[in-house]
Tab-separated table of C-alpha atoms in Angstrom:
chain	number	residue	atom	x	y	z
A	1	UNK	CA	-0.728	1.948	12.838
A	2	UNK	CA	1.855	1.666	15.497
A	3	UNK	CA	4.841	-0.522	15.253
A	4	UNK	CA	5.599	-3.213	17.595
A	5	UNK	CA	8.990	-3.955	19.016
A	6	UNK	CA	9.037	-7.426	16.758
A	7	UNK	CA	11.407	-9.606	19.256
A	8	UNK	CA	8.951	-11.719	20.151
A	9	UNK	CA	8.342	-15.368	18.055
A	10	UNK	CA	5.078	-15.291	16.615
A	11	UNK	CA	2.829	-18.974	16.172
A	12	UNK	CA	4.947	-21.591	14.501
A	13	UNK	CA	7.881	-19.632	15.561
A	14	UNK	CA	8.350	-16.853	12.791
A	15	UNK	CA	10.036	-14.027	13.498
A	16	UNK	CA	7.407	-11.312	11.675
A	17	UNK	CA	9.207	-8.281	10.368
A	18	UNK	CA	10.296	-5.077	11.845
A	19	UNK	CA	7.337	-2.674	11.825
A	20	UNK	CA	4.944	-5.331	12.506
A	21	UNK	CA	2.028	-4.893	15.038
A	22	UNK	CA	1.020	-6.820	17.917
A	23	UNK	CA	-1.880	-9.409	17.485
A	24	UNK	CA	-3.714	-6.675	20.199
A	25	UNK	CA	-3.083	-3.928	17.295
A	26	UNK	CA	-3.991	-6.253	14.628
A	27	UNK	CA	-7.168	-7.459	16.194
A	28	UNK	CA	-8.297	-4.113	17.445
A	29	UNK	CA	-8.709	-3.192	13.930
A	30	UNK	CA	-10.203	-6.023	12.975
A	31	UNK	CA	-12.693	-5.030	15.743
A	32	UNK	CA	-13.092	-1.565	13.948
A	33	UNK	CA	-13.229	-2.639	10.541
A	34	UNK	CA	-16.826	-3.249	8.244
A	35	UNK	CA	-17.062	-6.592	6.681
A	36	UNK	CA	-18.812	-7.072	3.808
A	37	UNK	CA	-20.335	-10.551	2.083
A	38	UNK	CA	-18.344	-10.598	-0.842
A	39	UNK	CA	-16.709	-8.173	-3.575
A	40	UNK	CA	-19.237	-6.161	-5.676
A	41	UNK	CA	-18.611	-5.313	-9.154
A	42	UNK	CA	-19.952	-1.957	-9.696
A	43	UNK	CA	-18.285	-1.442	-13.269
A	44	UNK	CA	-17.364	2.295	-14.303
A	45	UNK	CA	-13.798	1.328	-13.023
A	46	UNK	CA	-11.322	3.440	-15.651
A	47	UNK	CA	-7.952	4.279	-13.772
A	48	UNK	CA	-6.673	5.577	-17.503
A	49	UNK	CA	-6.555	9.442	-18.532
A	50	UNK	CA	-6.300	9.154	-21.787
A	51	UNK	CA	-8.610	10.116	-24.472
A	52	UNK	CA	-11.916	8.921	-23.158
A	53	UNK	CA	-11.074	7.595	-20.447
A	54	UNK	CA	-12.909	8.219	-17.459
A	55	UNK	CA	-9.342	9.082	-14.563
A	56	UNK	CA	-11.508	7.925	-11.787
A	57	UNK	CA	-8.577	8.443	-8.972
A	58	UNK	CA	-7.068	11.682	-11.639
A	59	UNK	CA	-3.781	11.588	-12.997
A	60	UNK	CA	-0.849	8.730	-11.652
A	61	UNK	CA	1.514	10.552	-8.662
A	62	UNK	CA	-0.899	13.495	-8.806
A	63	UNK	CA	0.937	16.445	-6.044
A	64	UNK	CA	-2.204	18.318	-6.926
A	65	UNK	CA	-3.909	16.818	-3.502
A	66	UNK	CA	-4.793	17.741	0.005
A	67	UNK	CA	-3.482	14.664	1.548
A	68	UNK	CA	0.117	14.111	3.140
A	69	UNK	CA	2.773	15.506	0.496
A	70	UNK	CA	0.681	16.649	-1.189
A	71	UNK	CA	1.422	20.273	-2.923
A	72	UNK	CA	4.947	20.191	-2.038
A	73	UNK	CA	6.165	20.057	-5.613
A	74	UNK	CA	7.165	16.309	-5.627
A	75	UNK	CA	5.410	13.471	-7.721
A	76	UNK	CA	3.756	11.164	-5.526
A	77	UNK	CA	6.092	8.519	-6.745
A	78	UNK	CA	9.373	10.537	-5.447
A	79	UNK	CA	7.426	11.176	-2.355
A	80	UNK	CA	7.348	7.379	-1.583
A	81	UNK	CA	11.014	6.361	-2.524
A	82	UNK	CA	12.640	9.672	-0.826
A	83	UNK	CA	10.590	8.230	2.455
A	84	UNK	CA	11.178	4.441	2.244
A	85	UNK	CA	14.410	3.922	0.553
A	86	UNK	CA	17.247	4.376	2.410
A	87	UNK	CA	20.813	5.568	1.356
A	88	UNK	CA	18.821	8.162	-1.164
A	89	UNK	CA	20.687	10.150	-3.772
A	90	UNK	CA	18.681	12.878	-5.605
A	91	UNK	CA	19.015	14.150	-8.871
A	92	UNK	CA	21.048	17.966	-8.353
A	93	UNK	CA	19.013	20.871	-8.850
A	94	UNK	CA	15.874	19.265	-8.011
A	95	UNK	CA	15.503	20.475	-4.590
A	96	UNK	CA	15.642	17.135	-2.980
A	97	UNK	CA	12.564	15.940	-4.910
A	98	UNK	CA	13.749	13.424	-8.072
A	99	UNK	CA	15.073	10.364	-6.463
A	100	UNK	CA	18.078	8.810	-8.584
A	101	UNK	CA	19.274	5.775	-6.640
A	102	UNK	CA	18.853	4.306	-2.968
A	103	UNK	CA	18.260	0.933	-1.698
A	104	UNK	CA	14.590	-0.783	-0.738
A	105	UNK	CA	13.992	-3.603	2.108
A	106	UNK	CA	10.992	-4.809	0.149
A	107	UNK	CA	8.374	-4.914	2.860
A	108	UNK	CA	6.324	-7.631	1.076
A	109	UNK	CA	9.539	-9.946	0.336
A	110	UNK	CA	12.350	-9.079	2.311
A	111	UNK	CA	14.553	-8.586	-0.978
A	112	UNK	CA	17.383	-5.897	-0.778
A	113	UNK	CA	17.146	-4.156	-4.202
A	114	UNK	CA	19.354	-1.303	-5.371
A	115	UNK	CA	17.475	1.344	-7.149
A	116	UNK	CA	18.630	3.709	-9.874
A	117	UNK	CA	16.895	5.468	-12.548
A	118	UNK	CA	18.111	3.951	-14.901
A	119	UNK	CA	16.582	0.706	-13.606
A	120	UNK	CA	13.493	2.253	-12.167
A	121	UNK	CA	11.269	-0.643	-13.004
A	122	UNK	CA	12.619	-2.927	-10.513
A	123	UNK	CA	10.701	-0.743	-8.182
A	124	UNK	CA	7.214	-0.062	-8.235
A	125	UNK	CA	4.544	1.637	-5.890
A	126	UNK	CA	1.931	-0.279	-4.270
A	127	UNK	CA	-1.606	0.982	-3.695
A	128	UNK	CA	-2.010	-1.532	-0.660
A	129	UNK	CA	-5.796	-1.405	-0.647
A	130	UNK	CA	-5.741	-1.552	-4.355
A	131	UNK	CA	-7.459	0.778	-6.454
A	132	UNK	CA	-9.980	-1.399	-8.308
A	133	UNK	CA	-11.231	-2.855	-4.857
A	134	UNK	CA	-11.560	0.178	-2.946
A	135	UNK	CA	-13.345	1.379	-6.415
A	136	UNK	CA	-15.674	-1.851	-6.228
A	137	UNK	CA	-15.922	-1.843	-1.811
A	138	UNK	CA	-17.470	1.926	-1.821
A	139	UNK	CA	-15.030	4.585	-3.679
A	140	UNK	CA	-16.857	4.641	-6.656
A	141	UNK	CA	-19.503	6.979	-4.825
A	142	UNK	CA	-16.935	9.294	-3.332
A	143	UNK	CA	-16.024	12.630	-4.146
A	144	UNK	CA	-13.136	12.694	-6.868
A	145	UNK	CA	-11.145	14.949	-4.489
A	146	UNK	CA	-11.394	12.240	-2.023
A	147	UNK	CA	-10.584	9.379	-4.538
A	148	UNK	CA	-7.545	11.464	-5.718
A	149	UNK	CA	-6.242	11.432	-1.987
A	150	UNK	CA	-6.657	8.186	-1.307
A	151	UNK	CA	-4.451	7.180	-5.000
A	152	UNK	CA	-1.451	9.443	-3.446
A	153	UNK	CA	-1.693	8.789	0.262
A	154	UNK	CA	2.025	8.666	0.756
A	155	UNK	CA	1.105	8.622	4.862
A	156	UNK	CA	-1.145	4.985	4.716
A	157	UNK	CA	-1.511	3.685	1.254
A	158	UNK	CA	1.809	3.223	-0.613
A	159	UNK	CA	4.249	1.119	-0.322
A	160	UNK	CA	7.572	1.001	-2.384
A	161	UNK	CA	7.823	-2.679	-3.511
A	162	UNK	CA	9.490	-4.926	-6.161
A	163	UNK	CA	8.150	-5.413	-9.604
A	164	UNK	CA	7.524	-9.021	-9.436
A	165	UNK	CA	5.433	-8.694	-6.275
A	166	UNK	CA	3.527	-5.513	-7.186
A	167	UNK	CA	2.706	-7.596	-10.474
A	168	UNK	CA	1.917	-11.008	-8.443
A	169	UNK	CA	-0.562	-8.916	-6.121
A	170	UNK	CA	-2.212	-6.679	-8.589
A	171	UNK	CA	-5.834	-5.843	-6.906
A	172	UNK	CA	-5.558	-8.607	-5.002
A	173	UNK	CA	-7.540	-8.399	-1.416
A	174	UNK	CA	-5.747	-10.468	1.352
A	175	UNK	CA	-8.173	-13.376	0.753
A	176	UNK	CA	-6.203	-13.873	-3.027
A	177	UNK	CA	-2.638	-12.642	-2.578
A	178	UNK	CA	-0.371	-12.564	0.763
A	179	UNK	CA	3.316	-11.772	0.585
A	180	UNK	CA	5.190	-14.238	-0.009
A	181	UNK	CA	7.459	-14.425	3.413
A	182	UNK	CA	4.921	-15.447	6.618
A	183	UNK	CA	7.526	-13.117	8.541
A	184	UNK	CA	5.719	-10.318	6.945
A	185	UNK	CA	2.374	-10.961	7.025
A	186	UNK	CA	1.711	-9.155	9.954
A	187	UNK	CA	2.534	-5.925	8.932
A	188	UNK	CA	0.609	-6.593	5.777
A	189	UNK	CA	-2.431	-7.258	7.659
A	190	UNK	CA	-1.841	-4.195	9.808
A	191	UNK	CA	-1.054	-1.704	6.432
A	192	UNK	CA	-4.421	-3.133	5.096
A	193	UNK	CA	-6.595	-2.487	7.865
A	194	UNK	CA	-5.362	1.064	8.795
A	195	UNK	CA	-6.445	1.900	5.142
A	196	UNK	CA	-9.869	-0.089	5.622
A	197	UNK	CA	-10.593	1.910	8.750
A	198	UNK	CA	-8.868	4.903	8.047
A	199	UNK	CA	-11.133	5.360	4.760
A	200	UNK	CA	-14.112	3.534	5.720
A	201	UNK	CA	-13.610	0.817	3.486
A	202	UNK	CA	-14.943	-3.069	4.031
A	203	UNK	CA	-12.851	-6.202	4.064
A	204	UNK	CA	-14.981	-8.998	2.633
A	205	UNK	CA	-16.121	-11.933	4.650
A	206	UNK	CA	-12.916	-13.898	3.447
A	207	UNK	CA	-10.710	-10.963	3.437
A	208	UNK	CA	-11.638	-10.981	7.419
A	209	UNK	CA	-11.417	-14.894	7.560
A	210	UNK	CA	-7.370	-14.599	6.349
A	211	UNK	CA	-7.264	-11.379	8.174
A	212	UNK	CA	-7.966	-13.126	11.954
A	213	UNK	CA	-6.090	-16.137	11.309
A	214	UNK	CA	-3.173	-13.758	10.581
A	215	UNK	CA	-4.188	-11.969	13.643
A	216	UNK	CA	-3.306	-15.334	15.475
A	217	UNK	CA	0.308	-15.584	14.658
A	218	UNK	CA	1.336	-12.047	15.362
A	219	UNK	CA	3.416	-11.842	19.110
C-alpha cells in the first residue's frame, strides 16, 4: 500500500495519520477487493497447539515460513517490534534479534508507549485481518503452508499495537471495531484491504459499506 503525503484535511477536517493513503488508493482497492454477503461460520477454527488441538495457522511467531522474515532466526514477534518501534535496544548476544525496549506510535490510537521486557504486555501484535475471519472468509481451505504465512506476514499483516486496543478489536472486521481516533482510520482501511487483496480474501457487504464511507474522508 503506498503512503500518502497526509498534509491535506480530510472530510470534517481531520488530519488522518502519517502513512495514510489517498481516498484514490483507498478506493482503488475497494475496486479490487471481493465482497461477500455476510460472515460464514465454517467451524474447525482451533488457533491452539496444544494437546489436541488442531494449530490451524501452526505455532504463534512461527520463523519456520516462506514469507517476509521468515527463516532469518527471529520470532515473528521480534520481527515486528525491531521494524515498528523506534529507539530499539536489543538484548546483547542475540544478534540484533530479541527486542528489550523501544518506543511504539500506536497506529490504531496514537498513544506513545515505552516498551520493555519487562512490561511486554503493554504491547501486543495485531493480525489486522484477524485470524478467525480470514479462517471463516476462505482460509480454512488453504494450504497450511499458506495459512502459516499469512499468521507471520511481518510485510502486510501485523501491526505492533497496545493491549487495550488489540483486546477491544479482537476478530473484529471493520464493520464491528474501528480505531478509536478518526485521524487513523484511513490507514486502517488501507492495511485491511492490502491484506484482502493481497490474499484473496472478501470484505463482507458491511465491511465494504464502512470501508467506502471511510474511503470518503481520506484527502
Amino acid at each position: 500500500m503506498l503512503a500518502a503525503g497526509c498534509g491535506e484535511l480530510g472530510v470534517g477536517g481531520v488530519r488522518p495519520a502519517p502513512g495514510s493513503p489517498t481516498r484514490a488508493q483507498v478506493e482503488e482497492l475497494l475496486d479490487r477487493v471481493r465482497v461477500v454477503a455476510e460472515r460464514t461460520r465454517p467451524g474447525g477454527y482451533q488457533r491452539g497447539c496444544g494437546s489436541g488441538e488442531a494449530c490451524v495457522f501452526g505455532p504463534a511467531w512461527s520463523d519456520d515460513h516462506d514469507g517476509p522474515d521468515g527463516h532469518d532466526g527471529c520470532d515473528t514477534r521480534n520481527d515486528v517490534l525491531a521494524a515498528q518501534l523506534t529507539e530499539v535496544r536489543f538484548r546483547p548476544g542475540t544478534r540484533d534479534c530479541v527486542v528489550v525496549a523501544g518506543v511504539l506510535i500506536d497506529p490504531y490510537t496514537g498513544e506513545r508507549v515505552e516498551f520493555t521486557k519487562e512490561q511486554a504486555r503493554r504491547v501486543q501484535i495485531d493480525h489486522v485481518y484477524p485470524l478467525a475471519a480470514a479462517w471463516d472468509l476462505g482460509a480454512s481451505a488453504w494450504a497450511p503452508d499458506r495459512r502459516v504465512r499469512f499468521a507471520n506476514d511481518t510485510a502486510t499483516n501485523l501491526l505492533a499495537t497496545t493491549a487495550a486496543a488489540n483486546q477491544a478489536k479482537r476478530d473484529a472486521t471493520p464493520a464491528g471495531w474501528l480505531p478509536p481516533r478518526a485521524e487513523n482510520h484511513c490507514f486502517y482501511a488501507g492495511k485491511y484491504l492490502t491484506v484482502a487483496v493481497t490474499y484473496d480474501l472478501p470484505v463482507t457487504a458491511a465491511d465494504n459499506a464502512v470501508l467506502h464511507d471511510i474511503a470518503r474522508t481520506c484527502p
